[in-house]
Amino acid sequence: MSLLKSIVDKYNRVSLILRILIGLIIGTILGLIVPKAAGLVLLGEIFVGALKAIAPILVFVLIVSAFAAGGSKLDKKFGLVLWLYMISTFMAAVAANVASFLFPVKIIFPNKVDTSAAATAPQTISSVLSNLVKNMVDNPIHALSEANYIGILFWSVMLGIALRILASDKTKVMLTDISDGVSQCVRWIINVAPFGIMGLVYNTVSTNGLKIFRTYGQLILVLVGTMLVVALIIDPFISFLTIHRNPYPLVFRCLRESGLTAFFTRSSAANIPVNMRLCERLGLDKDLYSVSIPLGATINMDGAAITISIMTLATAYTLGIHVSVPTAVILSFLSALAACGASGVAGGSLLLIPMACSLFGISNDIAMQTVAVGYIIGVVQDSVETALNSSGDVMFAATAEYRSWQKKGKSLPTFLGGTTKVDI
């Protein structure tokens, strides 16, 4: 027993990021030399399954507790977070259109395409907005079981406000205790992330190898390159304009601690607990991030806007359709708005491509072939997209929080040149 305790203590003393990198390397090596180890695949499935299972409960109890105990704190800085999310998503769509004009790509359509998903792919922006409203008033139990975060947000806010008005102090303390208990469960799950990520990397390498880079290499480069430009130039510039400080220490930390896990889980929802923990370490107000992080997983969709725009324009180029600048501007608005509804549509950003293709008169059958290509390259595209989306959720929540610190005369954290110490 003492030996096991000693091993666990040594494991916990090693940086989580270092442990994750070690798991990544081991998973890659094993994926190349032992491609049929089902047990390793199971490790990844268990890890992602645990995160997906706890995330809806965590979001619900955190938001209810935040509004019940201190909802009045969600003032101007919360509005700033929303503004940062929206402007970032729109600028990502603009960047994607510019990249497509500079580096036009044509798509190699697969010979056989499964169009069974066509029935669930929205064809108009009104259908996207309709889905959002329907998800918002979903049965709360169903919303929790299906991880419908729009519904979870709506009902948790409603319940939190009601409890703020009606609940006794003891009830509010109980809600805080429940919130802390669920948060502790999340910490335990995150602590074993290196084993889960080892399994996820193993599954990716053993299943796909490097063959997708040969067939769709140029398309992947344009997609990933645009996402990197947004992550390393556009989003940091937006943050700089807000806090007037070098944003890169914050950017790199969010990419390292949020983007890395999001890259392998390929799920913004599964990464919500990771982002919550990072916000806590950054010293952010729990009342703010307990609402803004799950909201960001829904509306801060830079990667989705990029994917929709580039894949749509690639389809247009393949069919020989001329794309004018005014049409590209309209596509930027459409992609940004549609991206905000991606999490409420089965299949995520890829199934919003047919809607964008309809802007150019492209038939649904052809658009669904583009969707099929998206699934083929998804192991790369979706991973980078999720990393961009999830890390941006924390970065802009922190940007808004630190802006409020400046207005109140409070010093920024040391890694941004201030004197306030946070958990590095």
GROMACS .gro file of C-alpha atoms in nm:
model
  424
    1MET     CA    1   0.000   0.000   0.000
    2SER     CA    2   0.283   0.239   0.086
    3LEU     CA    3   0.452   0.154  -0.245
    4LEU     CA    4   0.136   0.242  -0.438
    5LYS     CA    5   0.101   0.568  -0.246
    6SER     CA    6   0.464   0.653  -0.323
    7ILE     CA    7   0.408   0.591  -0.695
    8VAL     CA    8   0.095   0.807  -0.698
    9ASP     CA    9   0.275   1.087  -0.513
   10LYS     CA   10   0.563   1.082  -0.763
   11TYR     CA   11   0.313   1.080  -1.051
   12ASN     CA   12   0.129   1.383  -0.911
   13ARG     CA   13   0.452   1.577  -0.860
   14VAL     CA   14   0.525   1.569  -1.234
   15SER     CA   15   0.370   1.851  -1.437
   16LEU     CA   16   0.042   1.748  -1.603
   17ILE     CA   17   0.160   1.891  -1.936
   18LEU     CA   18   0.480   1.685  -1.920
   19ARG     CA   19   0.277   1.374  -1.835
   20ILE     CA   20   0.049   1.440  -2.133
   21LEU     CA   21   0.346   1.484  -2.368
   22ILE     CA   22   0.494   1.156  -2.245
   23GLY     CA   23   0.160   0.984  -2.305
   24LEU     CA   24   0.146   1.139  -2.653
   25ILE     CA   25   0.490   1.005  -2.744
   26ILE     CA   26   0.423   0.658  -2.606
   27GLY     CA   27   0.086   0.642  -2.785
   28THR     CA   28   0.248   0.741  -3.117
   29ILE     CA   29   0.524   0.482  -3.087
   30LEU     CA   30   0.284   0.203  -2.989
   31GLY     CA   31   0.048   0.300  -3.271
   32LEU     CA   32   0.328   0.244  -3.523
   33ILE     CA   33   0.470  -0.080  -3.383
   34VAL     CA   34   0.166  -0.248  -3.219
   35PRO     CA   35  -0.137  -0.144  -3.432
   36LYS     CA   36  -0.395  -0.387  -3.290
   37ALA     CA   37  -0.393  -0.339  -2.913
   38ALA     CA   38  -0.762  -0.299  -2.827
   39GLY     CA   39  -0.683  -0.225  -2.463
   40LEU     CA   40  -0.502   0.097  -2.554
   41VAL     CA   41  -0.797   0.214  -2.763
   42LEU     CA   42  -1.020   0.149  -2.464
   43LEU     CA   43  -0.812   0.386  -2.249
   44GLY     CA   44  -0.895   0.675  -2.482
   45GLU     CA   45  -1.262   0.583  -2.501
   46ILE     CA   46  -1.290   0.566  -2.122
   47PHE     CA   47  -1.121   0.905  -2.078
   48VAL     CA   48  -1.338   1.087  -2.333
   49GLY     CA   49  -1.648   0.906  -2.209
   50ALA     CA   50  -1.580   1.017  -1.852
   51LEU     CA   51  -1.530   1.380  -1.956
   52LYS     CA   52  -1.842   1.381  -2.172
   53ALA     CA   53  -2.044   1.224  -1.891
   54ILE     CA   54  -1.937   1.469  -1.620
   55ALA     CA   55  -1.929   1.787  -1.833
   56PRO     CA   56  -2.310   1.846  -1.859
   57ILE     CA   57  -2.354   1.792  -1.485
   58LEU     CA   58  -2.061   2.020  -1.406
   59VAL     CA   59  -2.193   2.299  -1.628
   60PHE     CA   60  -2.543   2.271  -1.482
   61VAL     CA   61  -2.441   2.281  -1.114
   62LEU     CA   62  -2.179   2.555  -1.168
   63ILE     CA   63  -2.421   2.786  -1.347
   64VAL     CA   64  -2.705   2.723  -1.101
   65SER     CA   65  -2.467   2.786  -0.810
   66ALA     CA   66  -2.315   3.095  -0.974
   67PHE     CA   67  -2.650   3.262  -1.042
   68ALA     CA   68  -2.803   3.158  -0.711
   69ALA     CA   69  -2.512   3.294  -0.506
   70GLY     CA   70  -2.381   3.581  -0.713
   71GLY     CA   71  -2.550   3.627  -1.048
   72SER     CA   72  -2.534   4.004  -1.013
   73LYS     CA   73  -2.161   3.990  -1.079
   74LEU     CA   74  -2.226   3.905  -1.442
   75ASP     CA   75  -2.209   4.266  -1.553
   76LYS     CA   76  -2.021   4.445  -1.829
   77LYS     CA   77  -1.733   4.198  -1.839
   78PHE     CA   78  -1.977   3.921  -1.935
   79GLY     CA   79  -2.102   4.139  -2.220
   80LEU     CA   80  -1.739   4.190  -2.323
   81VAL     CA   81  -1.685   3.813  -2.335
   82LEU     CA   82  -1.983   3.777  -2.569
   83TRP     CA   83  -1.851   4.055  -2.792
   84LEU     CA   84  -1.504   3.898  -2.806
   85TYR     CA   85  -1.651   3.559  -2.895
   86MET     CA   86  -1.859   3.701  -3.179
   87ILE     CA   87  -1.596   3.930  -3.331
   88SER     CA   88  -1.339   3.650  -3.318
   89THR     CA   89  -1.568   3.407  -3.500
   90PHE     CA   90  -1.646   3.663  -3.770
   91MET     CA   91  -1.278   3.752  -3.819
   92ALA     CA   92  -1.198   3.381  -3.850
   93ALA     CA   93  -1.455   3.353  -4.130
   94VAL     CA   94  -1.299   3.655  -4.305
   95ALA     CA   95  -0.952   3.501  -4.271
   96ALA     CA   96  -1.081   3.177  -4.423
   97ASN     CA   97  -1.221   3.363  -4.725
   98VAL     CA   98  -0.895   3.552  -4.774
   99ALA     CA   99  -0.696   3.227  -4.750
  100SER     CA  100  -0.922   3.064  -5.009
  101PHE     CA  101  -0.871   3.355  -5.249
  102LEU     CA  102  -0.493   3.344  -5.202
  103PHE     CA  103  -0.464   2.964  -5.211
  104PRO     CA  104  -0.760   2.825  -5.408
  105VAL     CA  105  -0.805   2.453  -5.351
  106LYS     CA  106  -1.006   2.198  -5.546
  107ILE     CA  107  -1.159   1.891  -5.386
  108ILE     CA  108  -1.118   1.531  -5.497
  109PHE     CA  109  -1.465   1.393  -5.436
  110PRO     CA  110  -1.487   1.032  -5.313
  111ASN     CA  111  -1.648   0.788  -5.559
  112LYS     CA  112  -1.904   0.660  -5.309
  113VAL     CA  113  -2.063   0.901  -5.067
  114ASP     CA  114  -2.293   0.822  -4.777
  115THR     CA  115  -2.562   1.089  -4.798
  116SER     CA  116  -2.768   0.951  -4.510
  117ALA     CA  117  -2.680   1.260  -4.308
  118ALA     CA  118  -2.841   1.488  -4.569
  119ALA     CA  119  -3.174   1.476  -4.392
  120THR     CA  120  -3.025   1.634  -4.082
  121ALA     CA  121  -2.816   1.895  -4.259
  122PRO     CA  122  -2.981   2.241  -4.236
  123GLN     CA  123  -3.034   2.411  -4.571
  124THR     CA  124  -3.105   2.768  -4.460
  125ILE     CA  125  -2.987   3.000  -4.184
  126SER     CA  126  -3.344   3.007  -4.055
  127SER     CA  127  -3.324   2.633  -3.991
  128VAL     CA  128  -3.008   2.685  -3.787
  129LEU     CA  129  -3.176   2.953  -3.577
  130SER     CA  130  -3.483   2.732  -3.542
  131ASN     CA  131  -3.264   2.449  -3.412
  132LEU     CA  132  -3.108   2.683  -3.159
  133VAL     CA  133  -3.444   2.793  -3.022
  134LYS     CA  134  -3.574   2.437  -3.006
  135ASN     CA  135  -3.261   2.322  -2.825
  136MET     CA  136  -3.296   2.608  -2.580
  137VAL     CA  137  -3.638   2.491  -2.458
  138ASP     CA  138  -3.551   2.122  -2.467
  139ASN     CA  139  -3.662   1.906  -2.174
  140PRO     CA  140  -3.394   1.975  -1.910
  141ILE     CA  141  -3.347   1.604  -1.829
  142HIS     CA  142  -3.312   1.526  -2.199
  143ALA     CA  143  -3.073   1.819  -2.241
  144LEU     CA  144  -2.848   1.679  -1.966
  145SER     CA  145  -2.856   1.326  -2.104
  146GLU     CA  146  -2.783   1.438  -2.462
  147ALA     CA  147  -2.530   1.709  -2.365
  148ASN     CA  148  -2.742   1.980  -2.527
  149TYR     CA  149  -2.554   2.279  -2.385
  150ILE     CA  150  -2.796   2.537  -2.522
  151GLY     CA  151  -3.074   2.373  -2.321
  152ILE     CA  152  -2.849   2.326  -2.018
  153LEU     CA  153  -2.751   2.693  -2.024
  154PHE     CA  154  -3.111   2.811  -2.054
  155TRP     CA  155  -3.256   2.597  -1.775
  156SER     CA  156  -2.962   2.636  -1.537
  157VAL     CA  157  -2.980   3.015  -1.571
  158MET     CA  158  -3.357   3.006  -1.511
  159LEU     CA  159  -3.321   2.784  -1.205
  160GLY     CA  160  -3.025   2.983  -1.073
  161ILE     CA  161  -3.216   3.312  -1.092
  162ALA     CA  162  -3.519   3.155  -0.925
  163LEU     CA  163  -3.307   3.015  -0.643
  164ARG     CA  164  -3.133   3.350  -0.599
  165ILE     CA  165  -3.472   3.504  -0.527
  166LEU     CA  166  -3.629   3.222  -0.324
  167ALA     CA  167  -3.358   3.001  -0.172
  168SER     CA  168  -3.229   3.036   0.182
  169ASP     CA  169  -2.862   3.092   0.262
  170LYS     CA  170  -2.829   2.727   0.365
  171THR     CA  171  -2.958   2.616   0.026
  172LYS     CA  172  -2.708   2.839  -0.151
  173VAL     CA  173  -2.425   2.696   0.060
  174MET     CA  174  -2.544   2.345  -0.029
  175LEU     CA  175  -2.539   2.434  -0.401
  176THR     CA  176  -2.184   2.563  -0.363
  177ASP     CA  177  -2.081   2.239  -0.190
  178ILE     CA  178  -2.237   2.031  -0.468
  179SER     CA  179  -2.057   2.244  -0.726
  180ASP     CA  180  -1.726   2.193  -0.545
  181GLY     CA  181  -1.788   1.818  -0.521
  182VAL     CA  182  -1.852   1.779  -0.894
  183SER     CA  183  -1.547   1.998  -0.965
  184GLN     CA  184  -1.334   1.762  -0.755
  185CYS     CA  185  -1.456   1.465  -0.958
  186VAL     CA  186  -1.344   1.650  -1.270
  187ARG     CA  187  -0.999   1.709  -1.122
  188TRP     CA  188  -0.962   1.336  -1.062
  189ILE     CA  189  -1.054   1.263  -1.424
  190ILE     CA  190  -0.816   1.525  -1.560
  191ASN     CA  191  -0.536   1.387  -1.345
  192VAL     CA  192  -0.539   1.063  -1.547
  193ALA     CA  193  -0.555   1.249  -1.882
  194PRO     CA  194  -0.207   1.123  -1.989
  195PHE     CA  195  -0.336   0.764  -2.006
  196GLY     CA  196  -0.649   0.869  -2.196
  197ILE     CA  197  -0.453   1.079  -2.445
  198MET     CA  198  -0.208   0.793  -2.494
  199GLY     CA  199  -0.503   0.578  -2.598
  200LEU     CA  200  -0.647   0.848  -2.825
  201VAL     CA  201  -0.316   0.907  -3.002
  202TYR     CA  202  -0.261   0.534  -3.038
  203ASN     CA  203  -0.603   0.493  -3.202
  204THR     CA  204  -0.541   0.781  -3.444
  205VAL     CA  205  -0.196   0.666  -3.552
  206SER     CA  206  -0.281   0.296  -3.577
  207THR     CA  207  -0.603   0.359  -3.772
  208ASN     CA  208  -0.514   0.643  -4.011
  209GLY     CA  209  -0.139   0.656  -4.035
  210LEU     CA  210  -0.019   0.934  -4.264
  211LYS     CA  211  -0.209   0.842  -4.583
  212ILE     CA  212  -0.460   1.127  -4.564
  213PHE     CA  213  -0.179   1.380  -4.606
  214ARG     CA  214  -0.105   1.246  -4.956
  215THR     CA  215  -0.458   1.269  -5.099
  216TYR     CA  216  -0.587   1.584  -4.930
  217GLY     CA  217  -0.260   1.749  -4.827
  218GLN     CA  218  -0.323   2.090  -4.988
  219LEU     CA  219  -0.674   2.119  -4.844
  220ILE     CA  220  -0.547   2.024  -4.497
  221LEU     CA  221  -0.265   2.280  -4.524
  222VAL     CA  222  -0.506   2.564  -4.611
  223LEU     CA  223  -0.744   2.467  -4.329
  224VAL     CA  224  -0.477   2.418  -4.064
  225GLY     CA  225  -0.274   2.716  -4.182
  226THR     CA  226  -0.575   2.947  -4.153
  227MET     CA  227  -0.656   2.813  -3.807
  228LEU     CA  228  -0.298   2.876  -3.696
  229VAL     CA  229  -0.314   3.234  -3.830
  230VAL     CA  230  -0.630   3.293  -3.627
  231ALA     CA  231  -0.485   3.128  -3.315
  232LEU     CA  232  -0.146   3.302  -3.330
  233ILE     CA  233  -0.220   3.638  -3.494
  234ILE     CA  234  -0.586   3.742  -3.513
  235ASP     CA  235  -0.710   3.628  -3.171
  236PRO     CA  236  -0.399   3.760  -2.990
  237PHE     CA  237  -0.445   4.094  -3.170
  238ILE     CA  238  -0.806   4.114  -3.047
  239SER     CA  239  -0.684   4.039  -2.695
  240PHE     CA  240  -0.409   4.302  -2.726
  241LEU     CA  241  -0.660   4.568  -2.830
  242THR     CA  242  -0.861   4.485  -2.517
  243ILE     CA  243  -0.595   4.473  -2.244
  244HIS     CA  244  -0.308   4.660  -2.417
  245ARG     CA  245  -0.055   4.400  -2.303
  246ASN     CA  246   0.149   4.134  -2.480
  247PRO     CA  247  -0.113   3.855  -2.505
  248TYR     CA  248   0.118   3.571  -2.607
  249PRO     CA  249   0.196   3.438  -2.258
  250LEU     CA  250  -0.181   3.394  -2.215
  251VAL     CA  251  -0.227   3.261  -2.570
  252PHE     CA  252   0.044   2.996  -2.537
  253ARG     CA  253  -0.076   2.890  -2.195
  254CYS     CA  254  -0.431   2.842  -2.323
  255LEU     CA  255  -0.305   2.647  -2.624
  256ARG     CA  256  -0.084   2.431  -2.404
  257GLU     CA  257  -0.331   2.354  -2.127
  258SER     CA  258  -0.662   2.368  -2.316
  259GLY     CA  259  -0.580   2.328  -2.684
  260LEU     CA  260  -0.365   2.020  -2.632
  261THR     CA  261  -0.636   1.812  -2.466
  262ALA     CA  262  -0.903   1.949  -2.703
  263PHE     CA  263  -0.688   1.843  -2.999
  264PHE     CA  264  -0.704   1.480  -2.895
  265THR     CA  265  -1.054   1.462  -2.749
  266ARG     CA  266  -1.194   1.647  -3.055
  267SER     CA  267  -1.486   1.767  -2.844
  268SER     CA  268  -1.541   2.116  -2.707
  269ALA     CA  269  -1.799   1.973  -2.470
  270ALA     CA  270  -1.557   1.714  -2.334
  271ASN     CA  271  -1.299   1.989  -2.284
  272ILE     CA  272  -1.527   2.214  -2.076
  273PRO     CA  273  -1.402   2.063  -1.746
  274VAL     CA  274  -1.042   2.119  -1.856
  275ASN     CA  275  -1.120   2.483  -1.935
  276MET     CA  276  -1.298   2.532  -1.602
  277ARG     CA  277  -0.990   2.409  -1.419
  278LEU     CA  278  -0.763   2.636  -1.625
  279CYS     CA  279  -0.983   2.939  -1.553
  280GLU     CA  280  -0.956   2.862  -1.183
  281ARG     CA  281  -0.576   2.847  -1.210
  282LEU     CA  282  -0.576   3.178  -1.396
  283GLY     CA  283  -0.756   3.343  -1.104
  284LEU     CA  284  -1.076   3.420  -1.295
  285ASP     CA  285  -1.410   3.493  -1.127
  286LYS     CA  286  -1.605   3.168  -1.097
  287ASP     CA  287  -1.932   3.354  -1.156
  288LEU     CA  288  -1.796   3.461  -1.494
  289TYR     CA  289  -1.626   3.149  -1.625
  290SER     CA  290  -1.892   2.905  -1.503
  291VAL     CA  291  -2.124   3.066  -1.759
  292SER     CA  292  -1.885   3.197  -2.026
  293ILE     CA  293  -1.694   2.871  -2.080
  294PRO     CA  294  -1.997   2.651  -2.168
  295LEU     CA  295  -2.137   2.943  -2.366
  296GLY     CA  296  -1.806   2.972  -2.553
  297ALA     CA  297  -1.828   2.603  -2.642
  298THR     CA  298  -2.149   2.698  -2.823
  299ILE     CA  299  -2.084   3.037  -2.986
  300ASN     CA  300  -1.705   3.087  -2.995
  301MET     CA  301  -1.654   2.873  -3.304
  302ASP     CA  302  -1.358   3.016  -3.497
  303GLY     CA  303  -1.256   2.676  -3.629
  304ALA     CA  304  -1.608   2.592  -3.744
  305ALA     CA  305  -1.637   2.923  -3.933
  306ILE     CA  306  -1.305   2.849  -4.105
  307THR     CA  307  -1.407   2.496  -4.199
  308ILE     CA  308  -1.744   2.603  -4.340
  309SER     CA  309  -1.593   2.886  -4.548
  310ILE     CA  310  -1.291   2.701  -4.691
  311MET     CA  311  -1.477   2.378  -4.770
  312THR     CA  312  -1.759   2.571  -4.937
  313LEU     CA  313  -1.525   2.779  -5.150
  314ALA     CA  314  -1.321   2.469  -5.241
  315THR     CA  315  -1.642   2.308  -5.366
  316ALA     CA  316  -1.722   2.618  -5.570
  317TYR     CA  317  -1.373   2.623  -5.724
  318THR     CA  318  -1.398   2.253  -5.807
  319LEU     CA  319  -1.722   2.316  -5.996
  320GLY     CA  320  -1.578   2.617  -6.177
  321ILE     CA  321  -1.806   2.869  -6.001
  322HIS     CA  322  -1.678   3.226  -5.993
  323VAL     CA  323  -1.677   3.374  -5.643
  324SER     CA  324  -1.701   3.753  -5.626
  325VAL     CA  325  -1.580   3.964  -5.335
  326PRO     CA  326  -1.934   4.071  -5.229
  327THR     CA  327  -2.040   3.706  -5.227
  328ALA     CA  328  -1.738   3.618  -5.014
  329VAL     CA  329  -1.835   3.891  -4.766
  330ILE     CA  330  -2.186   3.746  -4.743
  331LEU     CA  331  -2.031   3.401  -4.694
  332SER     CA  332  -1.823   3.538  -4.405
  333PHE     CA  333  -2.136   3.659  -4.223
  334LEU     CA  334  -2.321   3.338  -4.305
  335SER     CA  335  -2.035   3.114  -4.188
  336ALA     CA  336  -1.991   3.306  -3.863
  337LEU     CA  337  -2.361   3.293  -3.781
  338ALA     CA  338  -2.393   2.928  -3.884
  339ALA     CA  339  -2.085   2.833  -3.680
  340CYS     CA  340  -2.257   2.961  -3.366
  341GLY     CA  341  -2.522   2.695  -3.425
  342ALA     CA  342  -2.279   2.415  -3.502
  343SER     CA  343  -2.296   2.258  -3.158
  344GLY     CA  344  -2.674   2.243  -3.182
  345VAL     CA  345  -2.669   2.046  -3.509
  346ALA     CA  346  -2.589   1.675  -3.531
  347GLY     CA  347  -2.249   1.636  -3.695
  348GLY     CA  348  -2.110   1.976  -3.600
  349SER     CA  349  -1.957   2.217  -3.848
  350LEU     CA  350  -1.935   1.974  -4.141
  351LEU     CA  351  -2.312   1.937  -4.171
  352LEU     CA  352  -2.345   2.313  -4.205
  353ILE     CA  353  -2.147   2.306  -4.531
  354PRO     CA  354  -2.453   2.225  -4.751
  355MET     CA  355  -2.629   2.533  -4.616
  356ALA     CA  356  -2.333   2.753  -4.711
  357CYS     CA  357  -2.303   2.579  -5.049
  358SER     CA  358  -2.663   2.675  -5.124
  359LEU     CA  359  -2.541   3.037  -5.144
  360PHE     CA  360  -2.370   2.940  -5.472
  361GLY     CA  361  -2.655   2.721  -5.600
  362ILE     CA  362  -2.462   2.401  -5.532
  363SER     CA  363  -2.691   2.099  -5.502
  364ASN     CA  364  -2.720   1.908  -5.176
  365ASP     CA  365  -2.587   1.586  -5.335
  366ILE     CA  366  -2.262   1.755  -5.433
  367ALA     CA  367  -2.238   1.941  -5.103
  368MET     CA  368  -2.270   1.612  -4.916
  369GLN     CA  369  -1.968   1.483  -5.107
  370THR     CA  370  -1.778   1.776  -4.959
  371VAL     CA  371  -1.907   1.672  -4.618
  372ALA     CA  372  -1.774   1.321  -4.684
  373VAL     CA  373  -1.431   1.467  -4.763
  374GLY     CA  374  -1.454   1.657  -4.436
  375TYR     CA  375  -1.503   1.332  -4.249
  376ILE     CA  376  -1.202   1.180  -4.425
  377ILE     CA  377  -0.969   1.462  -4.317
  378GLY     CA  378  -1.151   1.508  -3.985
  379VAL     CA  379  -0.876   1.339  -3.788
  380VAL     CA  380  -0.663   1.648  -3.860
  381GLN     CA  381  -0.918   1.919  -3.941
  382ASP     CA  382  -1.152   1.851  -3.651
  383SER     CA  383  -0.866   1.813  -3.404
  384VAL     CA  384  -0.712   2.151  -3.489
  385GLU     CA  385  -1.056   2.313  -3.512
  386THR     CA  386  -1.150   2.196  -3.163
  387ALA     CA  387  -0.815   2.305  -3.019
  388LEU     CA  388  -0.866   2.655  -3.166
  389ASN     CA  389  -1.224   2.681  -3.042
  390SER     CA  390  -1.160   2.552  -2.691
  391SER     CA  391  -0.841   2.746  -2.619
  392GLY     CA  392  -1.012   3.062  -2.743
  393ASP     CA  393  -1.293   3.012  -2.491
  394VAL     CA  394  -1.047   3.049  -2.204
  395MET     CA  395  -0.835   3.319  -2.366
  396PHE     CA  396  -1.127   3.557  -2.421
  397ALA     CA  397  -1.282   3.483  -2.082
  398ALA     CA  398  -0.946   3.571  -1.927
  399THR     CA  399  -0.910   3.879  -2.149
  400ALA     CA  400  -1.247   4.014  -2.033
  401GLU     CA  401  -1.164   3.938  -1.669
  402TYR     CA  402  -0.823   4.107  -1.683
  403ARG     CA  403  -0.977   4.408  -1.855
  404SER     CA  404  -1.210   4.447  -1.556
  405TRP     CA  405  -0.908   4.422  -1.326
  406GLN     CA  406  -0.746   4.712  -1.510
  407LYS     CA  407  -1.056   4.927  -1.477
  408LYS     CA  408  -1.067   4.859  -1.104
  409GLY     CA  409  -0.698   4.943  -1.062
  410LYS     CA  410  -0.602   4.584  -0.983
  411SER     CA  411  -0.268   4.462  -1.116
  412LEU     CA  412  -0.261   4.198  -1.388
  413PRO     CA  413  -0.107   3.851  -1.331
  414THR     CA  414   0.272   3.827  -1.330
  415PHE     CA  415   0.285   3.644  -1.665
  416LEU     CA  416   0.122   3.952  -1.824
  417GLY     CA  417   0.364   4.193  -1.659
  418GLY     CA  418   0.164   4.265  -1.342
  419THR     CA  419   0.220   4.174  -0.980
  420THR     CA  420  -0.079   3.951  -0.903
  421LYS     CA  421   0.024   3.591  -0.852
  422VAL     CA  422  -0.187   3.313  -1.003
  423ASP     CA  423  -0.138   2.937  -1.013
  424ILE     CA  424   0.123   2.885  -1.283
   0.00000   0.00000   0.00000
